[in-house]
Short mmCIF file of C-alpha atoms in Angstrom, two decimals:
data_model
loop_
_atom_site.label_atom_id
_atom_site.label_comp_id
_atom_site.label_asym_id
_atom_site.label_seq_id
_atom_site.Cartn_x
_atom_site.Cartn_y
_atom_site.Cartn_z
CA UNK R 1 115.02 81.62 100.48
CA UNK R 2 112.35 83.92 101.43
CA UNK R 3 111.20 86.26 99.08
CA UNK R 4 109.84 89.65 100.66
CA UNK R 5 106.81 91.51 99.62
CA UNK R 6 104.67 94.62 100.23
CA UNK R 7 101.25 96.33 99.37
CA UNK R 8 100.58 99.08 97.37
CA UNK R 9 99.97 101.01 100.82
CA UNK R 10 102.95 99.55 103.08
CA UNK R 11 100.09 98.45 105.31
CA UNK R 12 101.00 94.61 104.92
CA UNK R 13 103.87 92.50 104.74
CA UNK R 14 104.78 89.07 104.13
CA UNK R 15 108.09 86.81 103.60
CA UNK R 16 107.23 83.41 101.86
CA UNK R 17 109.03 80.57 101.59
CA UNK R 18 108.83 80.94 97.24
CA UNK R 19 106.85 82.52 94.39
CA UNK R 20 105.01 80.71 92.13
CA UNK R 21 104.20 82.39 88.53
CA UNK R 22 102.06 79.40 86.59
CA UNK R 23 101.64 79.75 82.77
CA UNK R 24 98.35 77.58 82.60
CA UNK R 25 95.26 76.54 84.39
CA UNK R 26 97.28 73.29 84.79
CA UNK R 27 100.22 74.66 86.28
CA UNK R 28 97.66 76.57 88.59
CA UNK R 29 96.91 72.83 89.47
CA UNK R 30 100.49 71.54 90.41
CA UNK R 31 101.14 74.51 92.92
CA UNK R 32 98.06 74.04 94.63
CA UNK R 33 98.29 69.93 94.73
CA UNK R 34 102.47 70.52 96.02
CA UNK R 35 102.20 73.34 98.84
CA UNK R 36 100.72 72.82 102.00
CA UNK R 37 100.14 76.25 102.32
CA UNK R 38 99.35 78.47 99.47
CA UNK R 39 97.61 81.83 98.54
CA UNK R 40 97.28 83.56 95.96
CA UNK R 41 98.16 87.29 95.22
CA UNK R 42 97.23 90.01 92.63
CA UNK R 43 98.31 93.02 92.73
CA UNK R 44 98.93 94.45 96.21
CA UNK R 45 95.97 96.94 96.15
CA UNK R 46 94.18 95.64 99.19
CA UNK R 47 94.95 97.59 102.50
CA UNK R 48 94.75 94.79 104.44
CA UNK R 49 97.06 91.63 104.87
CA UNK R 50 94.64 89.21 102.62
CA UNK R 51 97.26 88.23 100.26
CA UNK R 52 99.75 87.91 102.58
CA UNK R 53 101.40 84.08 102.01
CA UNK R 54 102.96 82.57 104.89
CA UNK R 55 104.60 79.81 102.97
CA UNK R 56 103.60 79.49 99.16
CA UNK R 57 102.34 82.90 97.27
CA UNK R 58 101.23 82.44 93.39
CA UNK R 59 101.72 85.11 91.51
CA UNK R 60 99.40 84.84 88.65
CA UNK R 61 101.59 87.44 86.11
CA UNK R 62 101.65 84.70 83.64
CA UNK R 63 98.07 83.88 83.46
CA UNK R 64 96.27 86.48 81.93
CA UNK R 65 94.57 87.76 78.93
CA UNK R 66 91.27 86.92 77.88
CA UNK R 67 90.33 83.07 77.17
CA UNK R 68 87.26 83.28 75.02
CA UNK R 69 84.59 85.28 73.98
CA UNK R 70 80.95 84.30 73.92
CA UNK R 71 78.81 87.59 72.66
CA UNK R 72 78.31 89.83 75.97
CA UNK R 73 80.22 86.63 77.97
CA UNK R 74 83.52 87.28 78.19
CA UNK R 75 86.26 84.51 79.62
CA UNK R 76 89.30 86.47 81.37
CA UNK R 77 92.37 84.52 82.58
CA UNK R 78 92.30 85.01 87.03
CA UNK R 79 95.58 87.38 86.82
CA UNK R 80 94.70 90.14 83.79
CA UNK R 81 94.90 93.61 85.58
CA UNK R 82 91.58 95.92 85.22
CA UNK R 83 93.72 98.17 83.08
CA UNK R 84 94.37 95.30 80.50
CA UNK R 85 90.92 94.06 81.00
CA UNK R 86 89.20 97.29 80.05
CA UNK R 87 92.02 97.52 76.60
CA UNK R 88 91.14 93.78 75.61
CA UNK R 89 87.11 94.71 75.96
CA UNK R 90 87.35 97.81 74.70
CA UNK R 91 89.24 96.27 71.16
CA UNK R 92 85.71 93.88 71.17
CA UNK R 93 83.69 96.96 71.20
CA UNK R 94 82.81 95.59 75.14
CA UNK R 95 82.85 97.42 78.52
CA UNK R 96 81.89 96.81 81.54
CA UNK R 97 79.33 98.19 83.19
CA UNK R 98 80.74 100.14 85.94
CA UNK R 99 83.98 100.47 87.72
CA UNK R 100 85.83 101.64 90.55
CA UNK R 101 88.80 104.42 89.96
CA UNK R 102 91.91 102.06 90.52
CA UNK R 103 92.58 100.02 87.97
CA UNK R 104 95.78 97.60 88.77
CA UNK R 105 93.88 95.20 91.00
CA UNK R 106 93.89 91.96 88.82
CA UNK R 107 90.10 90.24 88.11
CA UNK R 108 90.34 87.67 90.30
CA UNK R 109 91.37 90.27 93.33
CA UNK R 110 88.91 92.71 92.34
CA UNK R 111 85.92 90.69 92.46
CA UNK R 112 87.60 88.37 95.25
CA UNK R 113 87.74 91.53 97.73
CA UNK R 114 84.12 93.23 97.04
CA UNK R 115 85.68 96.01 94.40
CA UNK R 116 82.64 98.09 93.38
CA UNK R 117 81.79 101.39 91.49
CA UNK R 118 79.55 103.78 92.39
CA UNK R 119 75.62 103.35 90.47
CA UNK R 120 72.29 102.94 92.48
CA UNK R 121 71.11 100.63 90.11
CA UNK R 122 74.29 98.44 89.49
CA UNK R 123 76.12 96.02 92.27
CA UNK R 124 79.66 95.75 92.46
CA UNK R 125 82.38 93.87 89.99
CA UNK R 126 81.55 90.58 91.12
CA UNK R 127 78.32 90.79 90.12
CA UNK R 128 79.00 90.25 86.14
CA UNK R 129 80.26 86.93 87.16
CA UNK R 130 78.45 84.01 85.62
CA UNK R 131 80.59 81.79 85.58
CA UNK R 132 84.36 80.62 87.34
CA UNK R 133 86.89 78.13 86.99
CA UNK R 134 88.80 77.51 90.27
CA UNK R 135 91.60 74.96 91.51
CA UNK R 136 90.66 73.80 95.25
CA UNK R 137 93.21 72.64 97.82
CA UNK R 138 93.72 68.98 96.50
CA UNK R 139 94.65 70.65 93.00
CA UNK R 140 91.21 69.74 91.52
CA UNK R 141 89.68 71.63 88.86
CA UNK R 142 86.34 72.73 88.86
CA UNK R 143 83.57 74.68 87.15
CA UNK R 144 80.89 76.88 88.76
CA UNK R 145 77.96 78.64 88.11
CA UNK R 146 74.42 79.67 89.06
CA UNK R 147 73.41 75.98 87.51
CA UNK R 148 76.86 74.19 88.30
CA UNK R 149 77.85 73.77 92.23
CA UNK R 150 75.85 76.73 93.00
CA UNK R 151 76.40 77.00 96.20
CA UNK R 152 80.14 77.22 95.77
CA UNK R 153 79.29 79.96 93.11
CA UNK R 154 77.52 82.35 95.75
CA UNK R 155 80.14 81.62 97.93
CA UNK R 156 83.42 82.16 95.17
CA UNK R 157 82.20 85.63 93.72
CA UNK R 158 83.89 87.53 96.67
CA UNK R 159 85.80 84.01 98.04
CA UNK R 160 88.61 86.67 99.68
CA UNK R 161 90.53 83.47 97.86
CA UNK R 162 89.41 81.13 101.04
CA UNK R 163 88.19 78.83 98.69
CA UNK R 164 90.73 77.98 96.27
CA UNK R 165 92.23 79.65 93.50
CA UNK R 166 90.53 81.17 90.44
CA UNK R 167 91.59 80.52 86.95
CA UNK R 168 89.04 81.87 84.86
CA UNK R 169 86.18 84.34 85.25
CA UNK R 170 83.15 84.51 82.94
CA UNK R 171 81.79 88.11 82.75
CA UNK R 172 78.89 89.27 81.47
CA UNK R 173 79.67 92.47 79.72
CA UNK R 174 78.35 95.33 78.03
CA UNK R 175 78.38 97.22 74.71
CA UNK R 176 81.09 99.65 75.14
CA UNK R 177 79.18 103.09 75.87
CA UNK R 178 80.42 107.14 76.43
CA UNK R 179 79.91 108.81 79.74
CA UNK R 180 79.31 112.54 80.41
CA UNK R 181 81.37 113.42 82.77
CA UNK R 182 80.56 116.17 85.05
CA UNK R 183 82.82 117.28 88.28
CA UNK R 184 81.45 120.07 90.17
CA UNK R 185 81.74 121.97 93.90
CA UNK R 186 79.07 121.60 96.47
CA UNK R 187 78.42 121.83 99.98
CA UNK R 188 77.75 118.81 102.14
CA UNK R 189 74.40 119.48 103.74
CA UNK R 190 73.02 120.25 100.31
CA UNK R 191 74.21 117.34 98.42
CA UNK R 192 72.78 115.00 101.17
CA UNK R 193 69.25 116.69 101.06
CA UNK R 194 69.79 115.95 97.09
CA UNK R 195 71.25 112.53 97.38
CA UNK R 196 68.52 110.24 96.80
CA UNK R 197 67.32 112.58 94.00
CA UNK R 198 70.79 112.24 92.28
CA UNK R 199 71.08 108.44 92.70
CA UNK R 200 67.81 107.98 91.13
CA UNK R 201 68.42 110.25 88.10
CA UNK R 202 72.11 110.09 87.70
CA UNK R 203 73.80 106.51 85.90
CA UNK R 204 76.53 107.24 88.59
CA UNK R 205 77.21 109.64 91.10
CA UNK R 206 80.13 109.90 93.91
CA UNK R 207 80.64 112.85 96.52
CA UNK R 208 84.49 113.16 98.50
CA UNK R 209 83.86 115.46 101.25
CA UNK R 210 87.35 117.55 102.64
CA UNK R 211 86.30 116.52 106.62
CA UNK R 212 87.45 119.78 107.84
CA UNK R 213 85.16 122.00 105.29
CA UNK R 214 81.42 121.42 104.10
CA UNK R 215 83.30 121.75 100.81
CA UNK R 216 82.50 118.50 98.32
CA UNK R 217 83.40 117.28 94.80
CA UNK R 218 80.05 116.03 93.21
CA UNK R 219 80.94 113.58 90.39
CA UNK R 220 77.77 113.17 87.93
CA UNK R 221 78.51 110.21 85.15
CA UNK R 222 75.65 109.25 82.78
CA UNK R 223 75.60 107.02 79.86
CA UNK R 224 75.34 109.37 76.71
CA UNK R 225 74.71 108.50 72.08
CA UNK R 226 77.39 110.82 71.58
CA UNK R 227 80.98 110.77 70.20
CA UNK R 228 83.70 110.99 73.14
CA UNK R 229 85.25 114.40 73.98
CA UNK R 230 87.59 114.05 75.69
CA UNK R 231 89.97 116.68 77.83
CA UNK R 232 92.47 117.83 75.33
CA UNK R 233 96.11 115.82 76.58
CA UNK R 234 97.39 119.21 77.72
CA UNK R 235 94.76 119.11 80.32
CA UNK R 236 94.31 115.85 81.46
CA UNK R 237 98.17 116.19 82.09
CA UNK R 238 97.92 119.29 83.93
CA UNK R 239 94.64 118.22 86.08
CA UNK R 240 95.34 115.24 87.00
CA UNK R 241 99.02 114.82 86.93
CA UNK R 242 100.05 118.32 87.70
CA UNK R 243 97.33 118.86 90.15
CA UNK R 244 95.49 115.92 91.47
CA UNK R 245 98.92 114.01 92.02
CA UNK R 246 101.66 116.34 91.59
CA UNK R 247 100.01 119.06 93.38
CA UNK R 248 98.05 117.57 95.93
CA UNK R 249 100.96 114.74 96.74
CA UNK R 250 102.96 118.25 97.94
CA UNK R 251 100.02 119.04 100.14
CA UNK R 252 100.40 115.91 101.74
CA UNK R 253 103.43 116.15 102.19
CA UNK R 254 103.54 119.10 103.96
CA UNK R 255 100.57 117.84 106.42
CA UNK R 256 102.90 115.07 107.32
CA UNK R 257 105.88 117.38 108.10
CA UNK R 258 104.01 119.95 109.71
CA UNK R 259 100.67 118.42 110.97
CA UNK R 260 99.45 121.87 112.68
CA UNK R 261 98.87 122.58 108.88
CA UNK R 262 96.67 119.58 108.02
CA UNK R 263 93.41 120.83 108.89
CA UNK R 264 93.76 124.33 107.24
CA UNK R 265 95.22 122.68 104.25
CA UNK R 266 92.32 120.20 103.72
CA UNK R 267 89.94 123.26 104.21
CA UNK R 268 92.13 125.05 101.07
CA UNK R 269 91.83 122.40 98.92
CA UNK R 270 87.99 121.96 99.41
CA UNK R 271 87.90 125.79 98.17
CA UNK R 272 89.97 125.07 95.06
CA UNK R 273 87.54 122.93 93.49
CA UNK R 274 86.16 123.95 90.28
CA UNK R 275 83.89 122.37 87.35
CA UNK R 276 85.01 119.93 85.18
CA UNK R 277 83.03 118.18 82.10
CA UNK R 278 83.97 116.23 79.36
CA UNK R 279 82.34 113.50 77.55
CA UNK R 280 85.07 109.99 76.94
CA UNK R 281 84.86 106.44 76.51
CA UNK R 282 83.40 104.61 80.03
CA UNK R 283 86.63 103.45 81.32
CA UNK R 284 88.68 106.37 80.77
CA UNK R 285 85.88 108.26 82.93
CA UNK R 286 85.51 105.72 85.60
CA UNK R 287 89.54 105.61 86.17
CA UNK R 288 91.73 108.01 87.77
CA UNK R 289 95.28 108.14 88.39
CA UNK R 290 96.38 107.65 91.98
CA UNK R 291 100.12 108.17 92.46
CA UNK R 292 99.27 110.10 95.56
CA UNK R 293 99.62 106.79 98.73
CA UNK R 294 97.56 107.05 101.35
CA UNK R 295 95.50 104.43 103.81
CA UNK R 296 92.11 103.53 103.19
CA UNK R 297 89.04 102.14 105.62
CA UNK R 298 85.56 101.75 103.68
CA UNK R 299 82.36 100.49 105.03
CA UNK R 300 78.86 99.42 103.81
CA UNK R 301 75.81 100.66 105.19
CA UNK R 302 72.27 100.45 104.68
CA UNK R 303 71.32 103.47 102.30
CA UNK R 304 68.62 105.13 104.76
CA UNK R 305 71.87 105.11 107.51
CA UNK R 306 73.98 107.37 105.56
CA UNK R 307 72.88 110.75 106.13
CA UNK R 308 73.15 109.72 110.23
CA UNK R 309 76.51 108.13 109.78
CA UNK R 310 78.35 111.23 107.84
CA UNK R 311 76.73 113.54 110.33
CA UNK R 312 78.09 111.79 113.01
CA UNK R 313 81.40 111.34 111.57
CA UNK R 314 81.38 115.21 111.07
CA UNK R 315 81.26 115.24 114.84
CA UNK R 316 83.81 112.77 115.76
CA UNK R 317 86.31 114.57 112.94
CA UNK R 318 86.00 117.65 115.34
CA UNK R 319 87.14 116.02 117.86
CA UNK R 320 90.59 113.90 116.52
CA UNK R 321 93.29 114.83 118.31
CA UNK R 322 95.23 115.04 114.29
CA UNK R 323 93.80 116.17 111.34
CA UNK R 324 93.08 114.51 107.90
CA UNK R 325 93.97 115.50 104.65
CA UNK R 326 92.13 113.52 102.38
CA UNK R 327 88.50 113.55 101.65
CA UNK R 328 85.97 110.94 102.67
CA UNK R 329 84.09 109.10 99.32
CA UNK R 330 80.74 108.58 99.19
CA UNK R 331 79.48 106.04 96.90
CA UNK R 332 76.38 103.64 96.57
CA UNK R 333 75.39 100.60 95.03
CA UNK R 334 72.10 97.74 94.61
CA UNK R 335 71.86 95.14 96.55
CA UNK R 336 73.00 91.28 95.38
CA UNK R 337 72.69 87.76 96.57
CA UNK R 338 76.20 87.46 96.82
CA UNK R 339 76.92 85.55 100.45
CA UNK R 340 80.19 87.45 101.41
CA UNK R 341 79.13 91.05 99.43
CA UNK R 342 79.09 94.16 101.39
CA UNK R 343 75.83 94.86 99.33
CA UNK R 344 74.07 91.59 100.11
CA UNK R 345 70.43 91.36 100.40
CA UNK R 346 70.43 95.29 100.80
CA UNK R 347 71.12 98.55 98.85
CA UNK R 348 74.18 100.26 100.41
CA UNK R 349 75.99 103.17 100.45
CA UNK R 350 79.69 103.37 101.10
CA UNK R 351 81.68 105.81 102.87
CA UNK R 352 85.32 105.16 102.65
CA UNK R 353 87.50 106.86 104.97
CA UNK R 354 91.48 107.96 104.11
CA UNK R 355 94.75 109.69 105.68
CA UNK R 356 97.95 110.53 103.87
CA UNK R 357 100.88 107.24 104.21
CA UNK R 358 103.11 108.30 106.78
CA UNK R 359 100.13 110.15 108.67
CA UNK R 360 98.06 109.13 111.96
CA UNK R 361 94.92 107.38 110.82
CA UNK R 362 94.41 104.80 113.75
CA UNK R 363 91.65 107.14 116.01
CA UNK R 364 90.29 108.36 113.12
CA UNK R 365 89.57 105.02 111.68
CA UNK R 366 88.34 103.89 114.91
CA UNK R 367 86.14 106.20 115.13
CA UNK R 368 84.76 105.79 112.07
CA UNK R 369 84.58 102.03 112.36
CA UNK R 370 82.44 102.50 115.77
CA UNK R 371 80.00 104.96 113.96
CA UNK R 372 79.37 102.37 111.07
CA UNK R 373 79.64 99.20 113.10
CA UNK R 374 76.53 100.30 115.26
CA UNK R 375 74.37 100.29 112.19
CA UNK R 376 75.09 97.00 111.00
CA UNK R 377 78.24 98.64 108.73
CA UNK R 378 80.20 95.97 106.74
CA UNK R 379 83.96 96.93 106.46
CA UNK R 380 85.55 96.32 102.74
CA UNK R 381 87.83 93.33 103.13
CA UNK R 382 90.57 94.89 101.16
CA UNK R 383 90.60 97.79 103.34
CA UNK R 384 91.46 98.60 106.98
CA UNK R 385 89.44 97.51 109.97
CA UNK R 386 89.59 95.49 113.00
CA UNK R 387 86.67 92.97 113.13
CA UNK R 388 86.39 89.42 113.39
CA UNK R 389 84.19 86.70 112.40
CA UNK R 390 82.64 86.84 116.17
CA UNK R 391 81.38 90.42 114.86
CA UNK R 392 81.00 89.85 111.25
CA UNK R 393 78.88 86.49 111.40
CA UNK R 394 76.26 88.59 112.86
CA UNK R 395 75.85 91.41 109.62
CA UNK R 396 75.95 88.51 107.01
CA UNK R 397 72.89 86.19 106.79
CA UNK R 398 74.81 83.60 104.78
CA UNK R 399 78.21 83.58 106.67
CA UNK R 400 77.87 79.96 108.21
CA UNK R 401 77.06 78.81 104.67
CA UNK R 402 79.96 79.96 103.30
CA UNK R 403 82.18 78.52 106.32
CA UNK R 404 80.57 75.25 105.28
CA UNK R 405 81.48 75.63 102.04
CA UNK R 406 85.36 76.82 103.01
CA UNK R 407 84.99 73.25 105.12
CA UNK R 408 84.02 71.40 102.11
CA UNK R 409 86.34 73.03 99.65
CA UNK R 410 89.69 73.40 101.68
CA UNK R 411 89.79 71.00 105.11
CA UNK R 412 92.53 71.05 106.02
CA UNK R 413 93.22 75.37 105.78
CA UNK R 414 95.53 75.10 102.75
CA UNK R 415 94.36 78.63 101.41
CA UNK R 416 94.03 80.51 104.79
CA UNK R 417 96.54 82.81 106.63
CA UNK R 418 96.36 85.31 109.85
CA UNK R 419 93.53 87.60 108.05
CA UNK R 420 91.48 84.92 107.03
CA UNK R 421 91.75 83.37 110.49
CA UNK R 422 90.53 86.86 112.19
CA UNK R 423 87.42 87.53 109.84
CA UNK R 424 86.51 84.06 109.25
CA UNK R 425 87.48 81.95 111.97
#
């Protein structure tokens, strides 16, 4: 009996033949070694059909929690969710060191898709990874690190679960630390003359621009010796539930029904924006409710491409025969060595492009993915784009090797399905 499932977004689909939920690395093993097609899924939170299983899907619910604990190395089961992740290290007196602002992707999606934060001097999730434990397509278990099968190491961190499936993660964590939190208005054409002056100076910084306004949100997050201070619960209710979700999701809502609105509403919003600070524990900063669905393209580009790129989008959102109601994000990170990383081998900012569920996004997203293609962009591959390996190959220096590796590891295409067969061939 098929057993129907969706994304968090409604953006993918799939209707596999049965779910498995294994309880141990072992029973990992068994799945794998039985199906002749397999994949495994996390949470739903990419936009685009990666998890979707054509025959076999394993769920990996029942494997989760963390495994062991080595000082800053930390050994988390594949399927423990960010949110439980960030509890478990947090009880350890343990963080990690940055973060995006969704936290119900499990590890092993996270780091499998390219999940990053937001830090010039930081890379993205996967890059705390020293170590992994994954099953491969004859139900083998194996080790793998920077000293052990390296080369299926480089190629695992961000796998996009090609590979086999993860059963462990090693992570090299952090002591748990406070962040200042600091929200403020600004206007676009400032805050990109400033940009490389606040990357350099701030632990983390993040700009969402509302595209029909110059209006921006600057978000300023630095590492602090202080005691948290949080918002009081009153109004961390009221700002982000009330307001951010509540609010906002009416907004939305009203763009969809009435689109002729959209544009004036996004400018509105834009002008709403006022200062926030507070001073909490990392995770709490770096996380931020999102009840509010919408559709989501990011891409990577070189750092020194970004001011071009956002001034040319500026154009091309003039110009959309819709409007858009949710703001861009801005966010940057350091280059890695990772093979399939949006960030390898350069530092990148990312500019991640949204619309409302329900809402037209398609000629805004292609417009966007044309602007960012043409300077060697690298789309997230949890979110929505439309290239191929044929176009991809080209922006990753180490793409063949990790086809060879795919070759090695899984012959026969045990782990694959239609996305993996677009991007990687």
């Amino acid at each position: 009996m098929a057993t129907p499932w969706t994304n968090w977004a409604r953006t993918a689909s799939a209707n596999p033949h049965r779910v498995e939920h294994p309880a141990s690395a072992d029973a990992i093993a068994e799945a794998v070694a039985a199906a002749s097609s397999v994949r495994p899924r996390g949470s739903g939170h990419s936009f685009t059909d990666i998890a979707a299983a054509p025959q076999v899907a394993l769920d990996l619910d029942a494997w989760t929690g963390i495994a062991d604990v080595s000082g800053p190395l930390v050994t988390v089961r594949a399927g423990t969710t960010l949110r439980r992740l960030n509890a478990l290290l947090d009880g350890l007196g343990l963080a990690m060191p940055n973060l995006g602002d969704i936290d119900a992707q499990t590890i092993a999606g996270a780091t499998s898709t390219g999940t990053h934060g937001t830090g010039a001097k930081l890379g993205g999730l996967a890059t705390r990874i020293t170590a992994m434990e994954l099953v491969l397509a004859n139900g083998e278990q194996v080790r793998c690190s920077a000293e052990e099968r390296p080369d299926l190491f480089h190629a695992a961190r961000v796998g996009l679960g090609a590979l086999g499936v993860i059963s462990t993660v090693t992570l090299h964590c952090v002591p748990a630390f406070v962040l200042h939190a600091r929200e403020s208005p600004g206007r676009l054409d400032q805050v990109l003359d400033e940009f490389d002056h606040l990357t350099a100076v701030e632990d983390h910084v993040e700009f969402h621009w509302f595209p029909h306004s110059d209006d921006v949100i600057v978000k300023r997050n630095n590492r602090v010796d202080e005691e948290p201070a949080p918002l009081s619960r009153f109004r961390r209710f009221y700002e982000y539930e009330v307001l951010e979700n509540g609010a906002f999701g009416l907004v939305c809502r009203i763009a969809r029904a009435v689109p002729r609105t959209t544009r004036t509403l996004n400018r509105v919003c834009g002008n709403l924006v006022s200062e926030r600070v507070y001073r909490d524990v990392s995770h709490k900063v770096f996380v931020t409710p999102r009840r509010v669905r919408f559709v989501e393209s990011e891409y990577a580009v070189p750092r020194a491409d970004l001011h071009d790129v956002l001034r040319e989008l500026r154009t091309a959102v003039a110009r959309l025969d819709h409007g858009v109601i949710v703001p861009v994000e801005v966010r940057v990170a350091q280059g890695d060595d990772i093979w399939l990383s949006t960030a390898n081998g350069r530092d990148t900012a990312y500019i991640a492009v949204h619309q409302y569920l329900g809402m037209p996004y398609e000629q805004y997203f292609d417009a966007f993915e044309k602007i960012a293609t043409a300077v060697g962009g690298r789309p997230h591959w949890g979110k929505l784009h439309s290239r191929t390996s044929t176009t991809l190959a080209p922006v990753y220096p180490h793409f063949e090797d990790f086809r060879r590796v795919r070759a090695e590891v899984d012959p026969d295409g045990k782990f694959t399905n239609g996305y993996l067969d677009r991007v990687l061939g």
